[in-house]
Amino acid sequence: QMISQGWKYFKENFYYFSRIPKTWYSAQQFCMSRDSHLTSVASESEQEFLYKVAGGLFYWIGLTKAGSEGDWYWVDKTPFDKVQSARFWIPGEPNNFGNNEHCANIKMSSLQSWNDASCDNKLFFICKRPYIPSEP
Ligand code: 2F8
Ligand code: CA
């Protein structure tokens, strides 16, 4: 069987850790061109997997804001659980610094690792796509 080159497997999904920095939007475009999206983070074990592979470098994740309230949502359509997700922000974040921080990244090598930043920053990024077994 062909193994997805450059993609890491974890619990039913493949993850791609880019080596080239892009704006949040360009990163999401890149992920979509590879049948994926910027990653969602739906559990503590997933968060732990991601920050450990990230190794202290900054990576965009698939969390951004929409609507008049500026509510956070996952670009892969995973429902955003504000209460369960609160523990993954760096203390004091998200702070919408300069009123221009509408995209989230993994900034720290820690369970509390997320920061909101300007979507125009060029960062590495993480794509996620489900592993779909094919029939024999
Ligand atoms: O102190 C936290 C603060 O640090 C930076 O702003 C000075 C970050 N900016 C970027 O990463 C672009 C803020 O997002 C962060 O809240
Ligand atoms: Ca911030």
JSON list of C-alpha atoms and ligand atoms in Angstrom, two decimals:
[
{"chain": "A", "resi": 1, "resn": "GLN", "atom": "CA", "xyz": [0.00, 0.00, 0.00]},
{"chain": "A", "resi": 2, "resn": "MET", "atom": "CA", "xyz": [1.13, 3.52, -0.72]},
{"chain": "A", "resi": 3, "resn": "ILE", "atom": "CA", "xyz": [2.00, 5.49, 2.41]},
{"chain": "A", "resi": 4, "resn": "SER", "atom": "CA", "xyz": [1.12, 9.20, 2.38]},
{"chain": "A", "resi": 5, "resn": "GLN", "atom": "CA", "xyz": [4.54, 10.80, 1.97]},
{"chain": "A", "resi": 6, "resn": "GLY", "atom": "CA", "xyz": [5.30, 13.60, 4.39]},
{"chain": "A", "resi": 7, "resn": "TRP", "atom": "CA", "xyz": [2.06, 13.05, 6.32]},
{"chain": "A", "resi": 8, "resn": "LYS", "atom": "CA", "xyz": [2.02, 11.80, 9.91]},
{"chain": "A", "resi": 9, "resn": "TYR", "atom": "CA", "xyz": [-0.71, 9.43, 11.07]},
{"chain": "A", "resi": 10, "resn": "PHE", "atom": "CA", "xyz": [-2.51, 9.96, 14.39]},
{"chain": "A", "resi": 11, "resn": "LYS", "atom": "CA", "xyz": [-5.90, 8.50, 15.41]},
{"chain": "A", "resi": 12, "resn": "GLU", "atom": "CA", "xyz": [-7.69, 8.20, 12.03]},
{"chain": "A", "resi": 13, "resn": "ASN", "atom": "CA", "xyz": [-6.16, 11.32, 10.49]},
{"chain": "A", "resi": 14, "resn": "PHE", "atom": "CA", "xyz": [-3.06, 12.33, 8.54]},
{"chain": "A", "resi": 15, "resn": "TYR", "atom": "CA", "xyz": [-1.26, 15.58, 9.37]},
{"chain": "A", "resi": 16, "resn": "TYR", "atom": "CA", "xyz": [1.10, 17.61, 7.21]},
{"chain": "A", "resi": 17, "resn": "PHE", "atom": "CA", "xyz": [3.55, 19.95, 8.95]},
{"chain": "A", "resi": 18, "resn": "SER", "atom": "CA", "xyz": [4.65, 22.49, 6.35]},
{"chain": "A", "resi": 19, "resn": "ARG", "atom": "CA", "xyz": [8.24, 23.61, 5.99]},
{"chain": "A", "resi": 20, "resn": "ILE", "atom": "CA", "xyz": [7.32, 26.76, 4.10]},
{"chain": "A", "resi": 21, "resn": "PRO", "atom": "CA", "xyz": [5.62, 29.71, 5.82]},
{"chain": "A", "resi": 22, "resn": "LYS", "atom": "CA", "xyz": [2.40, 31.09, 4.35]},
{"chain": "A", "resi": 23, "resn": "THR", "atom": "CA", "xyz": [-0.36, 33.51, 5.35]},
{"chain": "A", "resi": 24, "resn": "TRP", "atom": "CA", "xyz": [-3.30, 31.78, 7.05]},
{"chain": "A", "resi": 25, "resn": "TYR", "atom": "CA", "xyz": [-5.45, 31.99, 3.91]},
{"chain": "A", "resi": 26, "resn": "SER", "atom": "CA", "xyz": [-2.72, 30.74, 1.55]},
{"chain": "A", "resi": 27, "resn": "ALA", "atom": "CA", "xyz": [-2.03, 27.92, 3.97]},
{"chain": "A", "resi": 28, "resn": "GLN", "atom": "CA", "xyz": [-5.69, 26.88, 3.93]},
{"chain": "A", "resi": 29, "resn": "GLN", "atom": "CA", "xyz": [-5.67, 27.07, 0.10]},
{"chain": "A", "resi": 30, "resn": "PHE", "atom": "CA", "xyz": [-2.61, 24.80, 0.07]},
{"chain": "A", "resi": 31, "resn": "CYS", "atom": "CA", "xyz": [-4.29, 22.30, 2.41]},
{"chain": "A", "resi": 32, "resn": "MET", "atom": "CA", "xyz": [-7.45, 22.24, 0.25]},
{"chain": "A", "resi": 33, "resn": "SER", "atom": "CA", "xyz": [-5.32, 21.54, -2.83]},
{"chain": "A", "resi": 34, "resn": "ARG", "atom": "CA", "xyz": [-4.19, 18.41, -0.95]},
{"chain": "A", "resi": 35, "resn": "ASP", "atom": "CA", "xyz": [-7.73, 17.28, 0.01]},
{"chain": "A", "resi": 36, "resn": "SER", "atom": "CA", "xyz": [-7.30, 18.60, 3.53]},
{"chain": "A", "resi": 37, "resn": "HIS", "atom": "CA", "xyz": [-7.91, 21.63, 5.74]},
{"chain": "A", "resi": 38, "resn": "LEU", "atom": "CA", "xyz": [-5.87, 23.54, 8.27]},
{"chain": "A", "resi": 39, "resn": "THR", "atom": "CA", "xyz": [-6.13, 21.31, 11.33]},
{"chain": "A", "resi": 40, "resn": "SER", "atom": "CA", "xyz": [-8.85, 21.37, 13.93]},
{"chain": "A", "resi": 41, "resn": "VAL", "atom": "CA", "xyz": [-8.07, 20.36, 17.51]},
{"chain": "A", "resi": 42, "resn": "ALA", "atom": "CA", "xyz": [-10.89, 18.39, 19.06]},
{"chain": "A", "resi": 43, "resn": "SER", "atom": "CA", "xyz": [-9.31, 16.62, 22.04]},
{"chain": "A", "resi": 44, "resn": "GLU", "atom": "CA", "xyz": [-6.49, 16.89, 24.54]},
{"chain": "A", "resi": 45, "resn": "SER", "atom": "CA", "xyz": [-4.64, 13.96, 22.95]},
{"chain": "A", "resi": 46, "resn": "GLU", "atom": "CA", "xyz": [-4.79, 15.66, 19.55]},
{"chain": "A", "resi": 47, "resn": "GLN", "atom": "CA", "xyz": [-3.56, 18.93, 21.06]},
{"chain": "A", "resi": 48, "resn": "GLU", "atom": "CA", "xyz": [-0.71, 17.05, 22.73]},
{"chain": "A", "resi": 49, "resn": "PHE", "atom": "CA", "xyz": [0.25, 15.30, 19.49]},
{"chain": "A", "resi": 50, "resn": "LEU", "atom": "CA", "xyz": [0.29, 18.59, 17.59]},
{"chain": "A", "resi": 51, "resn": "TYR", "atom": "CA", "xyz": [2.28, 20.75, 20.03]},
{"chain": "A", "resi": 52, "resn": "LYS", "atom": "CA", "xyz": [4.87, 18.01, 20.46]},
{"chain": "A", "resi": 53, "resn": "VAL", "atom": "CA", "xyz": [5.49, 17.60, 16.74]},
{"chain": "A", "resi": 54, "resn": "ALA", "atom": "CA", "xyz": [5.46, 21.40, 16.35]},
{"chain": "A", "resi": 55, "resn": "GLY", "atom": "CA", "xyz": [8.44, 21.43, 18.69]},
{"chain": "A", "resi": 56, "resn": "GLY", "atom": "CA", "xyz": [8.17, 25.07, 19.74]},
{"chain": "A", "resi": 57, "resn": "LEU", "atom": "CA", "xyz": [7.86, 26.51, 16.21]},
{"chain": "A", "resi": 58, "resn": "PHE", "atom": "CA", "xyz": [4.77, 28.54, 15.29]},
{"chain": "A", "resi": 59, "resn": "TYR", "atom": "CA", "xyz": [2.17, 26.81, 13.10]},
{"chain": "A", "resi": 60, "resn": "TRP", "atom": "CA", "xyz": [-1.19, 28.05, 11.82]},
{"chain": "A", "resi": 61, "resn": "ILE", "atom": "CA", "xyz": [-4.17, 25.91, 12.79]},
{"chain": "A", "resi": 62, "resn": "GLY", "atom": "CA", "xyz": [-7.64, 25.98, 11.23]},
{"chain": "A", "resi": 63, "resn": "LEU", "atom": "CA", "xyz": [-9.20, 28.35, 13.74]},
{"chain": "A", "resi": 64, "resn": "THR", "atom": "CA", "xyz": [-10.46, 31.74, 12.60]},
{"chain": "A", "resi": 65, "resn": "LYS", "atom": "CA", "xyz": [-13.25, 34.22, 13.30]},
{"chain": "A", "resi": 66, "resn": "ALA", "atom": "CA", "xyz": [-16.50, 34.98, 11.52]},
{"chain": "A", "resi": 67, "resn": "GLY", "atom": "CA", "xyz": [-19.74, 36.88, 11.92]},
{"chain": "A", "resi": 68, "resn": "SER", "atom": "CA", "xyz": [-20.55, 40.16, 13.59]},
{"chain": "A", "resi": 69, "resn": "GLU", "atom": "CA", "xyz": [-19.66, 38.67, 16.98]},
{"chain": "A", "resi": 70, "resn": "GLY", "atom": "CA", "xyz": [-16.32, 37.42, 15.68]},
{"chain": "A", "resi": 71, "resn": "ASP", "atom": "CA", "xyz": [-16.94, 33.91, 16.95]},
{"chain": "A", "resi": 72, "resn": "TRP", "atom": "CA", "xyz": [-14.16, 31.36, 16.51]},
{"chain": "A", "resi": 73, "resn": "TYR", "atom": "CA", "xyz": [-14.83, 28.44, 14.18]},
{"chain": "A", "resi": 74, "resn": "TRP", "atom": "CA", "xyz": [-12.91, 25.49, 12.72]},
{"chain": "A", "resi": 75, "resn": "VAL", "atom": "CA", "xyz": [-12.41, 25.77, 8.98]},
{"chain": "A", "resi": 76, "resn": "ASP", "atom": "CA", "xyz": [-12.91, 21.98, 8.57]},
{"chain": "A", "resi": 77, "resn": "LYS", "atom": "CA", "xyz": [-16.45, 22.36, 9.98]},
{"chain": "A", "resi": 78, "resn": "THR", "atom": "CA", "xyz": [-15.69, 20.66, 13.29]},
{"chain": "A", "resi": 79, "resn": "PRO", "atom": "CA", "xyz": [-17.97, 22.42, 15.81]},
{"chain": "A", "resi": 80, "resn": "PHE", "atom": "CA", "xyz": [-15.92, 24.78, 17.98]},
{"chain": "A", "resi": 81, "resn": "ASP", "atom": "CA", "xyz": [-16.42, 23.97, 21.68]},
{"chain": "A", "resi": 82, "resn": "LYS", "atom": "CA", "xyz": [-15.57, 27.24, 23.41]},
{"chain": "A", "resi": 83, "resn": "VAL", "atom": "CA", "xyz": [-15.65, 25.72, 26.91]},
{"chain": "A", "resi": 84, "resn": "GLN", "atom": "CA", "xyz": [-13.55, 22.64, 26.13]},
{"chain": "A", "resi": 85, "resn": "SER", "atom": "CA", "xyz": [-11.12, 24.71, 24.05]},
{"chain": "A", "resi": 86, "resn": "ALA", "atom": "CA", "xyz": [-10.49, 27.38, 26.69]},
{"chain": "A", "resi": 87, "resn": "ARG", "atom": "CA", "xyz": [-7.65, 25.29, 28.21]},
{"chain": "A", "resi": 88, "resn": "PHE", "atom": "CA", "xyz": [-5.68, 25.33, 24.95]},
{"chain": "A", "resi": 89, "resn": "TRP", "atom": "CA", "xyz": [-5.15, 29.11, 24.74]},
{"chain": "A", "resi": 90, "resn": "ILE", "atom": "CA", "xyz": [-2.01, 30.65, 26.21]},
{"chain": "A", "resi": 91, "resn": "PRO", "atom": "CA", "xyz": [-3.08, 32.48, 29.38]},
{"chain": "A", "resi": 92, "resn": "GLY", "atom": "CA", "xyz": [-4.16, 35.99, 28.34]},
{"chain": "A", "resi": 93, "resn": "GLU", "atom": "CA", "xyz": [-5.01, 34.88, 24.80]},
{"chain": "A", "resi": 94, "resn": "PRO", "atom": "CA", "xyz": [-6.89, 35.42, 22.58]},
{"chain": "A", "resi": 95, "resn": "ASN", "atom": "CA", "xyz": [-6.33, 39.15, 23.05]},
{"chain": "A", "resi": 96, "resn": "ASN", "atom": "CA", "xyz": [-6.99, 40.47, 19.53]},
{"chain": "A", "resi": 97, "resn": "PHE", "atom": "CA", "xyz": [-3.81, 42.56, 19.78]},
{"chain": "A", "resi": 98, "resn": "GLY", "atom": "CA", "xyz": [-4.07, 45.76, 17.74]},
{"chain": "A", "resi": 99, "resn": "ASN", "atom": "CA", "xyz": [-7.66, 44.76, 16.90]},
{"chain": "A", "resi": 100, "resn": "ASN", "atom": "CA", "xyz": [-6.28, 42.71, 14.01]},
{"chain": "A", "resi": 101, "resn": "GLU", "atom": "CA", "xyz": [-5.81, 39.13, 15.25]},
{"chain": "A", "resi": 102, "resn": "HIS", "atom": "CA", "xyz": [-8.38, 36.87, 13.65]},
{"chain": "A", "resi": 103, "resn": "CYS", "atom": "CA", "xyz": [-6.45, 33.63, 13.09]},
{"chain": "A", "resi": 104, "resn": "ALA", "atom": "CA", "xyz": [-4.98, 31.18, 15.60]},
{"chain": "A", "resi": 105, "resn": "ASN", "atom": "CA", "xyz": [-1.65, 29.43, 15.77]},
{"chain": "A", "resi": 106, "resn": "ILE", "atom": "CA", "xyz": [0.21, 26.99, 17.97]},
{"chain": "A", "resi": 107, "resn": "LYS", "atom": "CA", "xyz": [2.90, 29.14, 19.53]},
{"chain": "A", "resi": 108, "resn": "MET", "atom": "CA", "xyz": [4.09, 27.23, 22.62]},
{"chain": "A", "resi": 109, "resn": "SER", "atom": "CA", "xyz": [5.23, 23.67, 23.23]},
{"chain": "A", "resi": 110, "resn": "SER", "atom": "CA", "xyz": [2.55, 23.20, 25.86]},
{"chain": "A", "resi": 111, "resn": "LEU", "atom": "CA", "xyz": [-1.11, 22.18, 26.23]},
{"chain": "A", "resi": 112, "resn": "GLN", "atom": "CA", "xyz": [-1.75, 25.94, 26.60]},
{"chain": "A", "resi": 113, "resn": "SER", "atom": "CA", "xyz": [-0.29, 26.84, 23.25]},
{"chain": "A", "resi": 114, "resn": "TRP", "atom": "CA", "xyz": [-2.71, 28.84, 21.14]},
{"chain": "A", "resi": 115, "resn": "ASN", "atom": "CA", "xyz": [-2.33, 32.51, 20.26]},
{"chain": "A", "resi": 116, "resn": "ASP", "atom": "CA", "xyz": [-4.44, 34.70, 18.00]},
{"chain": "A", "resi": 117, "resn": "ALA", "atom": "CA", "xyz": [-2.40, 36.68, 15.48]},
{"chain": "A", "resi": 118, "resn": "SER", "atom": "CA", "xyz": [-2.79, 38.63, 12.27]},
{"chain": "A", "resi": 119, "resn": "CYS", "atom": "CA", "xyz": [-3.88, 36.29, 9.46]},
{"chain": "A", "resi": 120, "resn": "ASP", "atom": "CA", "xyz": [-1.35, 38.08, 7.21]},
{"chain": "A", "resi": 121, "resn": "ASN", "atom": "CA", "xyz": [1.63, 36.73, 9.16]},
{"chain": "A", "resi": 122, "resn": "LYS", "atom": "CA", "xyz": [3.53, 34.04, 7.30]},
{"chain": "A", "resi": 123, "resn": "LEU", "atom": "CA", "xyz": [3.89, 30.96, 9.48]},
{"chain": "A", "resi": 124, "resn": "PHE", "atom": "CA", "xyz": [4.36, 27.24, 9.01]},
{"chain": "A", "resi": 125, "resn": "PHE", "atom": "CA", "xyz": [1.01, 25.45, 9.10]},
{"chain": "A", "resi": 126, "resn": "ILE", "atom": "CA", "xyz": [-0.58, 22.07, 9.76]},
{"chain": "A", "resi": 127, "resn": "CYS", "atom": "CA", "xyz": [-3.02, 20.37, 7.36]},
{"chain": "A", "resi": 128, "resn": "LYS", "atom": "CA", "xyz": [-5.29, 17.50, 8.47]},
{"chain": "A", "resi": 129, "resn": "ARG", "atom": "CA", "xyz": [-7.18, 14.97, 6.42]},
{"chain": "A", "resi": 130, "resn": "PRO", "atom": "CA", "xyz": [-9.13, 11.92, 7.49]},
{"chain": "A", "resi": 131, "resn": "TYR", "atom": "CA", "xyz": [-7.68, 8.51, 6.79]},
{"chain": "A", "resi": 132, "resn": "ILE", "atom": "CA", "xyz": [-10.27, 6.80, 4.63]},
{"chain": "A", "resi": 133, "resn": "PRO", "atom": "CA", "xyz": [-9.50, 3.11, 4.18]},
{"chain": "A", "resi": 134, "resn": "SER", "atom": "CA", "xyz": [-10.26, 1.88, 0.66]},
{"chain": "A", "resi": 135, "resn": "GLU", "atom": "CA", "xyz": [-12.12, -1.37, 0.06]},
{"chain": "A", "resi": 136, "resn": "PRO", "atom": "CA", "xyz": [-9.98, -4.36, -0.82]},
{"chain": "B", "resi": 1, "resn": "2F8", "atom": "O1", "xyz": [2.26, 39.33, 24.45]},
{"chain": "B", "resi": 1, "resn": "2F8", "atom": "C1", "xyz": [1.44, 38.54, 23.67]},
{"chain": "B", "resi": 1, "resn": "2F8", "atom": "C2", "xyz": [1.33, 39.10, 22.27]},
{"chain": "B", "resi": 1, "resn": "2F8", "atom": "O2", "xyz": [2.63, 39.06, 21.68]},
{"chain": "B", "resi": 1, "resn": "2F8", "atom": "C3", "xyz": [2.67, 39.51, 20.31]},
{"chain": "B", "resi": 1, "resn": "2F8", "atom": "O3", "xyz": [2.29, 40.88, 20.21]},
{"chain": "B", "resi": 1, "resn": "2F8", "atom": "C4", "xyz": [3.22, 41.75, 20.74]},
{"chain": "B", "resi": 1, "resn": "2F8", "atom": "C5", "xyz": [1.72, 38.68, 19.48]},
{"chain": "B", "resi": 1, "resn": "2F8", "atom": "N1", "xyz": [1.76, 39.10, 18.08]},
{"chain": "B", "resi": 1, "resn": "2F8", "atom": "C6", "xyz": [1.99, 38.22, 17.09]},
{"chain": "B", "resi": 1, "resn": "2F8", "atom": "O4", "xyz": [2.22, 37.04, 17.28]},
{"chain": "B", "resi": 1, "resn": "2F8", "atom": "C7", "xyz": [1.95, 38.78, 15.72]},
{"chain": "B", "resi": 1, "resn": "2F8", "atom": "C8", "xyz": [0.33, 38.77, 20.04]},
{"chain": "B", "resi": 1, "resn": "2F8", "atom": "O5", "xyz": [-0.58, 37.98, 19.30]},
{"chain": "B", "resi": 1, "resn": "2F8", "atom": "C9", "xyz": [0.35, 38.27, 21.46]},
{"chain": "B", "resi": 1, "resn": "2F8", "atom": "O6", "xyz": [-0.95, 38.32, 21.99]},
{"chain": "B", "resi": 2, "resn": "CA", "atom": "CA", "xyz": [-2.73, 37.39, 20.48]}
]
